[in-house]
PDB file of C-alpha atoms in Angstrom:
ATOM      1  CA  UNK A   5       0.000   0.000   0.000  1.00 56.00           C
ATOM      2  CA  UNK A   6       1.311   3.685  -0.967  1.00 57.00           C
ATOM      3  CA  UNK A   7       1.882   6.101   1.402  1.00 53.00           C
ATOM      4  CA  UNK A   8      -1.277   7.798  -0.465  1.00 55.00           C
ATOM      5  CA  UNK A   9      -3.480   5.398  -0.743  1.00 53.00           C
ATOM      6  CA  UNK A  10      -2.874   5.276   3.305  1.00 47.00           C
ATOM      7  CA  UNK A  11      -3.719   8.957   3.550  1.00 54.00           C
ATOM      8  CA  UNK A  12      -6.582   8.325   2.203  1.00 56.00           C
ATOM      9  CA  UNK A  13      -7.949   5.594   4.534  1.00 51.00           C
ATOM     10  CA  UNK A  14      -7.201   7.520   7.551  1.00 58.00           C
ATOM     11  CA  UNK A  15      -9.400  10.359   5.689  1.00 52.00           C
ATOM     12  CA  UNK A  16     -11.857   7.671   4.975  1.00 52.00           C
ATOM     13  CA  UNK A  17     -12.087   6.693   8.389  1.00 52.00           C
ATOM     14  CA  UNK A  18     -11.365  10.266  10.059  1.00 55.00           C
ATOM     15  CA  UNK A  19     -14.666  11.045   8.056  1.00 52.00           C
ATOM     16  CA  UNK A  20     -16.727   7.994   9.284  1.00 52.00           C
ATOM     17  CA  UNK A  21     -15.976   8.364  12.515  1.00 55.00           C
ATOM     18  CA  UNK A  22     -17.360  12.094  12.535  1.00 49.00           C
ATOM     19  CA  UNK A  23     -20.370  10.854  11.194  1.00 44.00           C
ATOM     20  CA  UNK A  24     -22.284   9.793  14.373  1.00 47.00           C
ATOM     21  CA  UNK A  25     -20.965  12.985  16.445  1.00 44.00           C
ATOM     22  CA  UNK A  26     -22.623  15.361  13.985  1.00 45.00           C
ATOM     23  CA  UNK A  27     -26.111  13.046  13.493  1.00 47.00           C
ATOM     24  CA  UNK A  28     -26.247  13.203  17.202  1.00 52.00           C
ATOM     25  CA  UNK A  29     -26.043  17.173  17.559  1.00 65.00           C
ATOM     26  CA  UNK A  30     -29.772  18.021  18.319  1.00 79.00           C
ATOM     27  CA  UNK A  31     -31.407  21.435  16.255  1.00 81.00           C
ATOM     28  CA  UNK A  32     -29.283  23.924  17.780  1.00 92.00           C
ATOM     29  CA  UNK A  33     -25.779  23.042  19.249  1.00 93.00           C
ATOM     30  CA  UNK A  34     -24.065  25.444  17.566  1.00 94.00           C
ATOM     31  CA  UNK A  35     -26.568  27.844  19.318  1.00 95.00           C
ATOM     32  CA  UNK A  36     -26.106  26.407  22.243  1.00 96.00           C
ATOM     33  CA  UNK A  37     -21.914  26.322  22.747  1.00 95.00           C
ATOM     34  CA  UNK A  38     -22.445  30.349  21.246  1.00 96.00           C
ATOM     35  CA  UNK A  39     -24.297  30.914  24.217  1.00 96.00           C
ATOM     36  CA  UNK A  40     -22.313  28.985  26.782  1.00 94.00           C
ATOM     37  CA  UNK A  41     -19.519  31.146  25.472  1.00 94.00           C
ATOM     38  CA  UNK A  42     -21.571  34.101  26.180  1.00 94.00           C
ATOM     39  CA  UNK A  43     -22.647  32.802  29.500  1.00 91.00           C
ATOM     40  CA  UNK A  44     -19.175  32.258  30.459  1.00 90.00           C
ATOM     41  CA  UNK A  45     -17.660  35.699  29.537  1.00 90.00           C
ATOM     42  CA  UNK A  46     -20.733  37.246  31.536  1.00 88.00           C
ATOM     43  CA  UNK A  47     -19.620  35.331  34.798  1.00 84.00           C
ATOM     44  CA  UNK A  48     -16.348  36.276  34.024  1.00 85.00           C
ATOM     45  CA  UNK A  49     -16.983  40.420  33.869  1.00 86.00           C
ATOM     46  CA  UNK A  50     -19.449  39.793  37.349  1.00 80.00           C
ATOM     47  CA  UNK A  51     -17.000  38.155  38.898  1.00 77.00           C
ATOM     48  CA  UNK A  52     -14.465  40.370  38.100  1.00 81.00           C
ATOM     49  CA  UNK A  53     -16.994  43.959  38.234  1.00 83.00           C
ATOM     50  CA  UNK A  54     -19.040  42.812  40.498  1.00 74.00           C
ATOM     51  CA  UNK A  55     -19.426  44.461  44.615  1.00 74.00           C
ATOM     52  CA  UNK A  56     -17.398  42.858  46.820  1.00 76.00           C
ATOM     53  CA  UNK A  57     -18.105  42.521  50.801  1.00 74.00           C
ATOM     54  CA  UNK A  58     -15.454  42.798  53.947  1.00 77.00           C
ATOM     55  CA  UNK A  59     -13.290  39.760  54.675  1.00 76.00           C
ATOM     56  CA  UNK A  60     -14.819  37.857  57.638  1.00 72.00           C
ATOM     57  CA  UNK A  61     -12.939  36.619  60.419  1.00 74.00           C
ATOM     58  CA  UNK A  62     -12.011  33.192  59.745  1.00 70.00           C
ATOM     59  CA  UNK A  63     -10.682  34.556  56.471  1.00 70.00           C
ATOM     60  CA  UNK A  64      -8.240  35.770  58.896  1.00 74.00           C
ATOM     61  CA  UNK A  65      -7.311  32.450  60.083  1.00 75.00           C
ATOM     62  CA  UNK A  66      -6.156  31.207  56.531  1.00 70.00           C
ATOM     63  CA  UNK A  67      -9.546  29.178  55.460  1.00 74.00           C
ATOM     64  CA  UNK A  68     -10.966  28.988  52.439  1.00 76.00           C
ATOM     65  CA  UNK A  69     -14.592  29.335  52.236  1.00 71.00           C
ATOM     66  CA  UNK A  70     -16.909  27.000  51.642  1.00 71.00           C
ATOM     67  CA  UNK A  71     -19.277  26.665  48.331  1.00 63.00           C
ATOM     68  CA  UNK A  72     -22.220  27.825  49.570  1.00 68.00           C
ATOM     69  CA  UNK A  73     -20.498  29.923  51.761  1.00 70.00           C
ATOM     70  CA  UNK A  74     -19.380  31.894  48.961  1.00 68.00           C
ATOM     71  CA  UNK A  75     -23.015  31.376  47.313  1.00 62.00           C
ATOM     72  CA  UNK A  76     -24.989  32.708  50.526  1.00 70.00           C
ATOM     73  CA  UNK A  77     -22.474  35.925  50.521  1.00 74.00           C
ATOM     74  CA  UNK A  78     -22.982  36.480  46.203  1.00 70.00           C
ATOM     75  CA  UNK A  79     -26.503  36.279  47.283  1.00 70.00           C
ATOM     76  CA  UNK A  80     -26.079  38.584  49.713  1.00 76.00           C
ATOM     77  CA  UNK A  81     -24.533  41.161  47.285  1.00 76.00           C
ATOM     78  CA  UNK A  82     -27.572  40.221  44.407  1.00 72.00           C
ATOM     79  CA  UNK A  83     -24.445  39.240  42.416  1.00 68.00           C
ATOM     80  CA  UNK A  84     -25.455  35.600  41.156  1.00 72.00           C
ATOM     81  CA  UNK A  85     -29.601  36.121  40.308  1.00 82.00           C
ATOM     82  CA  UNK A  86     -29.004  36.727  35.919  1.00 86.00           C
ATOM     83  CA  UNK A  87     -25.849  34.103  35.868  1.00 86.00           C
ATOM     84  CA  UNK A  88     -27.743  31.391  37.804  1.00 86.00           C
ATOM     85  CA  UNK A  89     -30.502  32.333  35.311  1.00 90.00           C
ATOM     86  CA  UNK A  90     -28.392  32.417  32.537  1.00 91.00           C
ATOM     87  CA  UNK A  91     -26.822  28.945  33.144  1.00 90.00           C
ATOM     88  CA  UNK A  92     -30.495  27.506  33.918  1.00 93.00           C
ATOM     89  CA  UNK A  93     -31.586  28.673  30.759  1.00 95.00           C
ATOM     90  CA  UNK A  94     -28.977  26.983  29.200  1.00 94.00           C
ATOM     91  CA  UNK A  95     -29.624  23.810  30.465  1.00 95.00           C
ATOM     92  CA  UNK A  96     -33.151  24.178  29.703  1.00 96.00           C
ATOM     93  CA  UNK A  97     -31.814  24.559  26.331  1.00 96.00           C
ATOM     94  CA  UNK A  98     -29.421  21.542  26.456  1.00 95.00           C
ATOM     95  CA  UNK A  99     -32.444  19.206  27.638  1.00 95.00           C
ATOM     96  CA  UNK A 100     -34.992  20.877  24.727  1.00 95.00           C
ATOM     97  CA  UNK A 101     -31.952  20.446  21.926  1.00 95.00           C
ATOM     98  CA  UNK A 102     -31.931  16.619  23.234  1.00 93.00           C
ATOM     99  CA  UNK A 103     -35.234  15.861  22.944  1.00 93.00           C
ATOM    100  CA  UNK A 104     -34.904  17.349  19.309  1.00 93.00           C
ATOM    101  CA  UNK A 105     -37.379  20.250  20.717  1.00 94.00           C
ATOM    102  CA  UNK A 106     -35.877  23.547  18.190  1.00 94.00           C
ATOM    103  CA  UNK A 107     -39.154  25.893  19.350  1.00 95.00           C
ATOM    104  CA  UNK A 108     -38.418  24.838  22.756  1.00 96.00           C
ATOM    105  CA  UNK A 109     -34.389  25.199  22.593  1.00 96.00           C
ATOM    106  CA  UNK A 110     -34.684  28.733  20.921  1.00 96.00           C
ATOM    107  CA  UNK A 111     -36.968  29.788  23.660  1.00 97.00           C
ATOM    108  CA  UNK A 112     -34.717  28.943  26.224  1.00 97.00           C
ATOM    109  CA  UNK A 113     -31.826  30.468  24.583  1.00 97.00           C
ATOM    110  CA  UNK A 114     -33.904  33.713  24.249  1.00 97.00           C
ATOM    111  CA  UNK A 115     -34.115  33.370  28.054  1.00 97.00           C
ATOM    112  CA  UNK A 116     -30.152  33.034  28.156  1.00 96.00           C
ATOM    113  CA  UNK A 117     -29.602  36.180  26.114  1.00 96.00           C
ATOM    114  CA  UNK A 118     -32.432  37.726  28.569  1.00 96.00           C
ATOM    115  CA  UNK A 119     -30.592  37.270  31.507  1.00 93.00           C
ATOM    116  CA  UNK A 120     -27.284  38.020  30.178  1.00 92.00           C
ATOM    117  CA  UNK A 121     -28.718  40.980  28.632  1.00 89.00           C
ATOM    118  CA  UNK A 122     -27.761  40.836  25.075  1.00 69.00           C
TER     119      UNK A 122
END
């Protein structure tokens, strides 16, 4: 076999094997990882923008907070309402893109944009 006629197997195969992937993308996953992109540069700027509080006490004594420590304080400050909206949205989106559901899937990805605010 020439080293051609092996390029062009691996091509062959490189192509068959992409077949599945791309049957199995529902309606709109292009949409979809354009908005998760989206989603992630907004949590990005909030996180980096957003109001920050005073450092409690144990912060003091080297621990790191926990989870939904941090959670209750961004709650606190009204800093995590649009991205936890934002990322529910998307997996609204995720689940209606799944189920094949395009009406459904741009809907929820008109709520992403909504809560991003684009």
């Amino acid at each position: 076999m020439t080293l051609q006629a092996v390029r062009r197997v691996i091509l062959l195969v490189s192509f068959v094997l992409a077949l599945p992937a791309a049957a199995m993308a529902g309606p709109c996953a292009q949409a979809i990882d354009q908005a998760q992109k989206q989603v992630d540069r907004f949590i990005e700027t909030v996180a980096r923008t957003g109001p920050t509080a005073p450092e409690g006490s144990t912060a003091l004594l080297s621990q790191q907070p926990s989870p939904s420590t941090l959670a209750t304080e961004e709650e606190a400050l009204g800093e995590g309402k649009r991205p936890e909206r934002a990322l529910k949205a998307l997996a609204r989106a995720r689940a209606a893109d799944a189920a094949g559901d395009a009406p459904g899937c741009t809907k929820a990805l008109e709520q992403v944009q909504a809560a991003i605010g684009s």
